[in-house]
Amino acid sequence: MLEILENTCILLAKAEQVHLQCTRNRFLQEGLDITPVQWLVLYTLYKKDGESITQLAKRCYLDNATITGVIDRLEKAGYVSREPLEGDRRVYKIFLQPRAHEIKEKVIQITNSIFAEMIEACTNEEITIFRKVLLNIFEKLSNKE
């Protein structure tokens, strides 16, 4: 192992960097014009469509400025649309468009395949512990902000 990867924080950051690059590349290979962050937003909308940008940002754990840019790009690509909230034209709800539904199964298949590759040499117990550690890290650091 490279010396720099002996540091757990660096290892975690590098593992996520490699994961995101792998996901980006696989999407491109399959002809999908979305990024991993755009996938996060689409996935969240698949679970509950028609949310306001603020609600969606909270569910994606993104700030409003970041999600607004992601929504702009998804809208331009035809994956989502914004519709003003009746009675409050300052608030927009985000809705999936047919193009987003067309890629859903393909993207889920790709991300499941990447996950399978990631955990190939791991036992179920190791995966459970890993998820628990990641959730613990996320909760500890999220509460500090």
Coordinates of N, CA, C and O in Angstrom, one line a residue:
M1 N 0.9 -1.2 0.0 CA 0.0 0.0 0.0 C 0.9 1.2 0.0 O 1.9 1.3 0.7
L2 N 0.5 2.2 -0.7 CA 1.2 3.5 -0.8 C 1.2 4.1 0.6 O 0.2 4.1 1.3
E3 N 2.3 4.8 1.0 CA 2.4 5.4 2.3 C 1.3 6.4 2.6 O 0.7 6.4 3.7
I4 N 0.9 7.2 1.6 CA -0.2 8.2 1.9 C -1.5 7.5 2.3 O -2.3 8.1 3.0
L5 N -1.7 6.3 1.8 CA -3.0 5.6 2.1 C -3.0 5.0 3.5 O -4.0 4.4 3.9
E6 N -1.9 5.2 4.2 CA -1.9 4.7 5.6 C -2.8 5.6 6.5 O -3.3 5.2 7.5
N7 N -3.0 6.8 6.0 CA -3.9 7.8 6.7 C -5.3 7.5 6.4 O -5.7 7.5 5.2
T8 N -6.1 7.2 7.4 CA -7.5 6.7 7.1 C -8.4 7.8 6.4 O -9.2 7.5 5.6
C9 N -8.2 9.1 6.8 CA -9.0 10.1 6.2 C -8.6 10.2 4.7 O -9.5 10.4 3.8
I10 N -7.3 10.1 4.4 CA -6.9 10.2 3.0 C -7.4 9.0 2.2 O -7.9 9.1 1.1
L11 N -7.3 7.8 2.8 CA -7.8 6.6 2.2 C -9.3 6.7 1.9 O -9.8 6.3 0.8
L12 N -10.1 7.2 2.8 CA -11.5 7.4 2.6 C -11.8 8.3 1.5 O -12.6 8.0 0.6
A13 N -11.1 9.4 1.5 CA -11.3 10.4 0.4 C -10.9 9.8 -1.0 O -11.6 10.0 -2.0
K14 N -9.8 9.1 -1.0 CA -9.3 8.5 -2.3 C -10.2 7.4 -2.7 O -10.5 7.3 -3.9
A15 N -10.7 6.6 -1.8 CA -11.7 5.5 -2.2 C -12.9 6.2 -2.8 O -13.4 5.7 -3.9
E16 N -13.4 7.2 -2.2 CA -14.6 7.9 -2.8 C -14.3 8.5 -4.2 O -15.1 8.5 -5.1
Q17 N -13.1 9.1 -4.3 CA -12.7 9.7 -5.5 C -12.7 8.6 -6.7 O -13.2 8.9 -7.8
V18 N -12.1 7.5 -6.4 CA -12.0 6.4 -7.3 C -13.4 5.9 -7.6 O -13.7 5.6 -8.8
H19 N -14.3 5.8 -6.6 CA -15.6 5.3 -6.8 C -16.4 6.2 -7.8 O -17.1 5.8 -8.7
L20 N -16.3 7.5 -7.5 CA -17.0 8.5 -8.4 C -16.5 8.5 -9.8 O -17.3 8.5 -10.7
Q21 N -15.2 8.4 -10.0 CA -14.6 8.3 -11.3 C -15.0 7.0 -12.0 O -15.4 7.1 -13.2
C22 N -15.1 5.9 -11.3 CA -15.5 4.7 -11.9 C -17.0 4.8 -12.3 O -17.4 4.4 -13.4
T23 N -17.8 5.4 -11.5 CA -19.2 5.6 -11.8 C -19.4 6.5 -13.0 O -20.2 6.2 -13.9
R24 N -18.7 7.6 -13.0 CA -18.7 8.5 -14.2 C -18.4 7.8 -15.5 O -19.1 7.9 -16.5
N25 N -17.3 7.1 -15.4 CA -16.8 6.4 -16.6 C -17.8 5.3 -17.1 O -18.1 5.2 -18.3
R26 N -18.4 4.6 -16.1 CA -19.4 3.6 -16.5 C -20.6 4.2 -17.1 O -21.1 3.7 -18.1
F27 N -21.0 5.3 -16.6 CA -22.2 6.0 -17.1 C -21.9 6.4 -18.6 O -22.7 6.2 -19.5
L28 N -20.7 7.0 -18.8 CA -20.3 7.4 -20.1 C -20.2 6.2 -21.1 O -20.7 6.3 -22.2
Q29 N -19.6 5.1 -20.6 CA -19.5 3.9 -21.5 C -20.9 3.4 -21.9 O -21.0 2.9 -23.0
E30 N -21.9 3.6 -21.1 CA -23.2 3.1 -21.4 C -24.1 4.2 -22.1 O -25.3 4.1 -22.2
G31 N -23.4 5.3 -22.4 CA -24.1 6.4 -23.2 C -25.0 7.3 -22.3 O -25.9 7.9 -22.8
L32 N -24.8 7.3 -21.0 CA -25.6 8.1 -20.1 C -24.9 9.4 -19.9 O -23.7 9.4 -19.5
D33 N -25.6 10.5 -20.0 CA -25.0 11.8 -19.9 C -25.3 12.4 -18.5 O -25.7 13.6 -18.4
I34 N -25.1 11.6 -17.5 CA -25.3 12.1 -16.1 C -24.1 11.9 -15.3 O -23.3 11.1 -15.6
T35 N -24.0 12.7 -14.2 CA -22.9 12.5 -13.2 C -23.4 11.8 -12.0 O -24.6 11.7 -11.8
P36 N -22.5 11.3 -11.2 CA -22.9 10.7 -9.9 C -23.8 11.6 -9.0 O -24.8 11.1 -8.4
V37 N -23.5 12.9 -9.0 CA -24.4 13.8 -8.2 C -25.7 13.9 -8.8 O -26.8 14.0 -8.1
Q38 N -25.8 14.0 -10.1 CA -27.1 14.1 -10.8 C -27.9 12.8 -10.6 O -29.1 12.8 -10.4
W39 N -27.2 11.7 -10.5 CA -27.8 10.4 -10.2 C -28.4 10.4 -8.8 O -29.5 9.9 -8.6
L40 N -27.7 11.0 -7.9 CA -28.2 11.1 -6.5 C -29.5 11.8 -6.5 O -30.4 11.4 -5.8
V41 N -29.6 12.9 -7.2 CA -30.8 13.7 -7.3 C -31.9 12.9 -7.9 O -33.1 12.9 -7.4
L42 N -31.6 12.3 -9.1 CA -32.6 11.5 -9.8 C -33.1 10.3 -8.9 O -34.3 10.1 -8.8
Y43 N -32.2 9.7 -8.2 CA -32.5 8.5 -7.3 C -33.5 9.0 -6.2 O -34.5 8.3 -5.9
T44 N -33.2 10.2 -5.6 CA -34.0 10.7 -4.6 C -35.4 11.1 -5.1 O -36.4 10.8 -4.5
L45 N -35.5 11.6 -6.3 CA -36.8 11.9 -6.9 C -37.5 10.6 -7.3 O -38.8 10.6 -7.3
Y46 N -36.8 9.6 -7.7 CA -37.5 8.3 -7.9 C -38.2 7.8 -6.7 O -39.3 7.2 -6.7
K47 N -37.7 8.1 -5.5 CA -38.3 7.7 -4.2 C -39.5 8.6 -3.9 O -40.4 8.1 -3.3
K48 N -39.4 9.9 -4.3 CA -40.5 10.8 -4.0 C -40.4 12.0 -5.0 O -39.6 12.9 -4.8
D49 N -41.2 12.0 -6.0 CA -41.2 13.0 -7.0 C -42.0 14.2 -6.6 O -42.9 14.1 -5.7
G50 N -41.7 15.3 -7.2 CA -42.5 16.5 -7.0 C -42.2 17.3 -5.7 O -43.1 17.9 -5.1
E51 N -40.9 17.3 -5.3 CA -40.6 18.0 -4.1 C -40.0 19.4 -4.4 O -39.5 19.6 -5.5
S52 N -40.1 20.3 -3.4 CA -39.4 21.6 -3.6 C -37.9 21.4 -3.6 O -37.4 20.4 -3.2
I53 N -37.2 22.4 -4.2 CA -35.8 22.4 -4.2 C -35.2 22.3 -2.8 O -34.3 21.5 -2.5
T54 N -35.8 23.0 -1.8 CA -35.3 22.9 -0.5 C -35.5 21.5 0.1 O -34.6 21.0 0.8
Q55 N -36.7 20.9 -0.1 CA -36.9 19.6 0.5 C -35.9 18.6 -0.2 O -35.4 17.7 0.5
L56 N -35.8 18.7 -1.5 CA -34.9 17.8 -2.2 C -33.5 18.0 -1.8 O -32.8 17.0 -1.6
A57 N -33.0 19.2 -1.5 CA -31.7 19.4 -1.1 C -31.4 18.7 0.3 O -30.4 18.1 0.5
K58 N -32.4 18.8 1.2 CA -32.3 18.2 2.5 C -32.2 16.7 2.3 O -31.4 16.0 3.0
R59 N -33.0 16.1 1.5 CA -33.0 14.6 1.3 C -31.8 14.1 0.6 O -31.4 13.0 0.8
C60 N -31.1 15.0 -0.2 CA -29.9 14.6 -0.9 C -28.6 15.0 -0.1 O -27.5 14.7 -0.5
Y61 N -28.8 15.7 1.0 CA -27.7 16.2 1.9 C -26.8 17.1 1.0 O -25.6 17.1 1.1
L62 N -27.5 18.0 0.3 CA -26.8 19.0 -0.5 C -27.3 20.4 -0.1 O -28.4 20.5 0.3
D63 N -26.5 21.4 -0.3 CA -27.0 22.8 0.0 C -27.8 23.3 -1.2 O -27.7 22.7 -2.3
N64 N -28.6 24.3 -0.9 CA -29.5 24.8 -2.0 C -28.7 25.3 -3.2 O -29.2 25.1 -4.3
A65 N -27.6 26.0 -3.0 CA -26.8 26.4 -4.2 C -26.4 25.3 -5.1 O -26.4 25.3 -6.3
T66 N -25.9 24.2 -4.4 CA -25.4 23.1 -5.2 C -26.5 22.4 -5.9 O -26.4 22.1 -7.1
I67 N -27.6 22.2 -5.2 CA -28.7 21.4 -5.9 C -29.4 22.3 -7.0 O -29.8 21.7 -8.0
T68 N -29.4 23.6 -6.9 CA -29.9 24.4 -7.9 C -29.1 24.2 -9.2 O -29.7 24.1 -10.3
G69 N -27.8 24.2 -9.1 CA -27.0 23.9 -10.3 C -27.2 22.6 -10.9 O -27.3 22.4 -12.1
V70 N -27.4 21.6 -10.0 CA -27.6 20.2 -10.5 C -29.0 20.2 -11.2 O -29.1 19.6 -12.3
I71 N -30.0 20.8 -10.6 CA -31.3 20.8 -11.2 C -31.3 21.6 -12.6 O -31.9 21.1 -13.5
D72 N -30.5 22.7 -12.6 CA -30.4 23.4 -13.9 C -29.9 22.5 -15.0 O -30.4 22.5 -16.1
R73 N -28.8 21.7 -14.7 CA -28.3 20.8 -15.7 C -29.2 19.7 -16.1 O -29.3 19.3 -17.2
L74 N -29.9 19.1 -15.0 CA -30.8 18.0 -15.3 C -32.0 18.5 -16.1 O -32.5 17.8 -17.0
E75 N -32.4 19.7 -15.9 CA -33.6 20.3 -16.6 C -33.1 20.6 -18.1 O -33.9 20.2 -19.0
K76 N -32.0 21.1 -18.2 CA -31.5 21.4 -19.6 C -31.3 20.1 -20.4 O -31.6 20.1 -21.6
A77 N -31.0 19.0 -19.7 CA -30.8 17.7 -20.4 C -32.2 17.0 -20.6 O -32.2 15.9 -21.2
G78 N -33.2 17.5 -20.0 CA -34.6 16.9 -20.2 C -34.9 15.9 -19.2 O -35.9 15.1 -19.4
Y79 N -34.2 15.8 -18.1 CA -34.5 14.7 -17.1 C -35.6 15.2 -16.1 O -36.3 14.4 -15.5
V80 N -35.6 16.5 -15.8 CA -36.6 17.0 -14.8 C -37.2 18.3 -15.3 O -36.7 18.9 -16.3
S81 N -38.2 18.7 -14.7 CA -38.8 20.0 -14.9 C -39.2 20.7 -13.6 O -39.3 20.0 -12.6
R82 N -39.2 22.0 -13.7 CA -39.6 22.8 -12.5 C -41.0 23.4 -12.8 O -41.3 23.9 -13.8
E83 N -41.8 23.2 -11.7 CA -43.2 23.8 -11.8 C -43.4 24.7 -10.6 O -43.1 24.2 -9.5
P84 N -43.9 25.9 -10.8 CA -44.1 26.8 -9.6 C -45.2 26.2 -8.7 O -46.1 25.6 -9.2
L85 N -45.0 26.4 -7.4 CA -45.9 26.0 -6.4 C -47.2 26.9 -6.5 O -47.0 28.1 -6.5
E86 N -48.3 26.3 -6.6 CA -49.5 27.1 -6.7 C -49.6 28.0 -5.4 O -49.5 27.5 -4.3
G87 N -49.8 29.3 -5.6 CA -49.9 30.2 -4.5 C -48.6 30.8 -4.1 O -48.6 31.8 -3.3
D88 N -47.5 30.3 -4.6 CA -46.2 30.9 -4.2 C -45.2 30.7 -5.4 O -44.5 29.6 -5.5
R89 N -45.1 31.7 -6.2 CA -44.3 31.5 -7.5 C -42.8 31.5 -7.2 O -42.0 31.3 -8.1
R90 N -42.4 31.8 -5.9 CA -41.0 31.8 -5.6 C -40.5 30.3 -5.4 O -39.3 30.1 -5.4
V91 N -41.4 29.4 -5.1 CA -41.1 28.0 -4.8 C -41.4 27.2 -6.0 O -42.5 27.2 -6.6
Y92 N -40.5 26.3 -6.4 CA -40.7 25.4 -7.5 C -40.6 24.0 -7.0 O -39.8 23.6 -6.1
K93 N -41.4 23.1 -7.6 CA -41.4 21.7 -7.3 C -40.7 21.1 -8.5 O -40.8 21.5 -9.6
I94 N -39.9 20.0 -8.2 CA -39.1 19.4 -9.3 C -39.8 18.0 -9.6 O -40.1 17.2 -8.7
F95 N -40.0 17.8 -10.9 CA -40.7 16.6 -11.3 C -39.8 15.9 -12.4 O -39.2 16.5 -13.2
L96 N -39.8 14.6 -12.3 CA -39.1 13.7 -13.3 C -39.8 13.8 -14.6 O -41.1 13.8 -14.6
Q97 N -39.1 13.8 -15.6 CA -39.6 13.7 -17.0 C -39.4 12.3 -17.6 O -38.7 11.5 -17.0
P98 N -40.1 12.0 -18.6 CA -40.0 10.7 -19.2 C -38.6 10.2 -19.4 O -38.3 9.0 -19.2
R99 N -37.7 11.1 -19.9 CA -36.3 10.7 -20.1 C -35.7 10.1 -18.9 O -34.9 9.2 -18.9
A100 N -36.0 10.7 -17.7 CA -35.4 10.2 -16.4 C -36.0 8.8 -16.1 O -35.2 7.9 -15.7
H101 N -37.2 8.5 -16.4 CA -37.8 7.2 -16.2 C -37.2 6.2 -17.2 O -37.0 5.0 -16.8
E102 N -36.9 6.6 -18.4 CA -36.3 5.7 -19.4 C -34.9 5.2 -19.0 O -34.6 4.1 -19.4
I103 N -34.1 5.9 -18.2 CA -32.8 5.5 -17.8 C -32.7 4.8 -16.5 O -31.7 4.3 -16.1
K104 N -33.8 4.8 -15.7 CA -33.8 4.4 -14.3 C -33.2 3.0 -14.2 O -32.3 2.8 -13.4
E105 N -33.8 2.0 -14.9 CA -33.3 0.6 -14.7 C -31.9 0.4 -15.1 O -31.1 -0.3 -14.5
K106 N -31.5 1.1 -16.2 CA -30.1 1.0 -16.6 C -29.1 1.5 -15.6 O -28.1 0.9 -15.3
V107 N -29.4 2.7 -15.0 CA -28.6 3.3 -14.0 C -28.5 2.5 -12.8 O -27.5 2.3 -12.2
I108 N -29.7 2.0 -12.4 CA -29.7 1.1 -11.2 C -28.8 -0.1 -11.4 O -28.1 -0.6 -10.6
Q109 N -28.9 -0.7 -12.6 CA -28.1 -1.9 -12.9 C -26.6 -1.6 -12.9 O -25.8 -2.3 -12.3
I110 N -26.2 -0.4 -13.4 CA -24.8 0.0 -13.4 C -24.3 0.2 -12.0 O -23.3 -0.3 -11.6
T111 N -25.1 0.9 -11.2 CA -24.6 1.2 -9.8 C -24.6 -0.1 -9.0 O -23.7 -0.3 -8.1
N112 N -25.6 -1.0 -9.2 CA -25.6 -2.3 -8.5 C -24.3 -3.1 -8.9 O -23.7 -3.8 -8.1
S113 N -24.0 -3.0 -10.2 CA -22.8 -3.7 -10.7 C -21.5 -3.2 -10.0 O -20.6 -4.0 -9.6
I114 N -21.4 -1.9 -10.0 CA -20.3 -1.3 -9.3 C -20.2 -1.7 -7.8 O -19.1 -2.0 -7.3
F115 N -21.3 -1.7 -7.2 CA -21.4 -2.1 -5.8 C -20.9 -3.5 -5.6 O -20.1 -3.8 -4.7
A116 N -21.4 -4.4 -6.5 CA -21.0 -5.8 -6.4 C -19.5 -5.9 -6.6 O -18.8 -6.7 -5.9
E117 N -18.9 -5.2 -7.5 CA -17.4 -5.2 -7.7 C -16.7 -4.7 -6.5 O -15.7 -5.2 -6.1
M118 N -17.3 -3.6 -5.9 CA -16.6 -3.0 -4.7 C -16.6 -4.0 -3.5 O -15.6 -4.1 -2.8
I119 N -17.6 -4.8 -3.3 CA -17.7 -5.7 -2.2 C -17.4 -7.2 -2.5 O -17.5 -8.0 -1.6
E120 N -16.9 -7.4 -3.7 CA -16.6 -8.8 -4.1 C -15.9 -9.6 -3.1 O -16.2 -10.8 -2.9
A121 N -14.9 -9.1 -2.5 CA -14.0 -9.9 -1.6 C -14.4 -9.7 -0.1 O -13.7 -10.1 0.8
C122 N -15.6 -9.2 0.1 CA -16.0 -8.9 1.5 C -17.1 -9.9 2.0 O -17.9 -10.3 1.2
T123 N -17.1 -10.2 3.2 CA -18.2 -11.0 3.8 C -19.4 -10.1 4.1 O -19.2 -8.9 4.2
N124 N -20.5 -10.7 4.4 CA -21.7 -9.9 4.8 C -21.4 -9.2 6.1 O -21.9 -8.1 6.2
E125 N -20.7 -9.8 7.0 CA -20.4 -9.2 8.3 C -19.5 -7.9 8.0 O -19.7 -6.9 8.6
E126 N -18.5 -8.0 7.2 CA -17.7 -6.9 6.9 C -18.5 -5.8 6.2 O -18.2 -4.6 6.6
I127 N -19.4 -6.1 5.4 CA -20.2 -5.1 4.7 C -21.1 -4.4 5.8 O -21.2 -3.1 5.8
T128 N -21.7 -5.1 6.7 CA -22.5 -4.6 7.7 C -21.7 -3.6 8.6 O -22.1 -2.5 8.9
I129 N -20.5 -4.1 9.0 CA -19.6 -3.2 9.8 C -19.2 -2.0 9.1 O -19.2 -0.9 9.6
F130 N -18.8 -2.1 7.8 CA -18.4 -1.0 7.0 C -19.5 0.0 6.9 O -19.3 1.2 7.1
R131 N -20.7 -0.4 6.6 CA -21.9 0.5 6.5 C -22.1 1.2 7.9 O -22.3 2.4 7.9
K132 N -21.9 0.5 9.0 CA -22.1 1.1 10.3 C -21.0 2.1 10.6 O -21.3 3.2 11.1
V133 N -19.8 1.8 10.2 CA -18.7 2.8 10.4 C -18.9 4.0 9.5 O -18.8 5.2 10.0
L134 N -19.3 3.9 8.2 CA -19.6 5.0 7.4 C -20.7 5.9 7.9 O -20.6 7.1 7.9
L135 N -21.8 5.2 8.4 CA -22.9 6.0 8.9 C -22.5 6.8 10.2 O -22.9 7.9 10.4
N136 N -21.6 6.1 11.0 CA -21.1 6.8 12.2 C -20.3 8.0 11.8 O -20.5 9.1 12.4
I137 N -19.4 7.8 10.9 CA -18.6 9.0 10.4 C -19.5 10.1 9.9 O -19.3 11.3 10.2
F138 N -20.4 9.7 9.1 CA -21.4 10.7 8.5 C -22.1 11.5 9.6 O -22.2 12.7 9.6
E139 N -22.7 10.7 10.6 CA -23.4 11.4 11.6 C -22.5 12.2 12.5 O -22.9 13.4 12.9
K140 N -21.4 11.8 12.9 CA -20.5 12.6 13.7 C -20.0 13.9 13.0 O -20.0 14.9 13.6
L141 N -19.7 13.8 11.8 CA -19.2 15.0 11.1 C -20.3 15.9 10.6 O -20.1 17.1 10.6
S142 N -21.5 15.3 10.4 CA -22.6 16.2 10.0 C -23.1 17.0 11.2 O -23.5 18.1 11.0
N143 N -23.0 16.5 12.4 CA -23.4 17.2 13.6 C -22.5 18.3 13.9 O -22.8 19.1 14.8
K144 N -21.3 18.3 13.4 CA -20.3 19.4 13.7 C -20.5 20.6 12.9 O -20.0 21.7 13.2
E145 N -21.3 20.5 11.8 CA -21.5 21.7 10.9 C -22.5 22.7 11.4 O -23.4 22.5 12.1

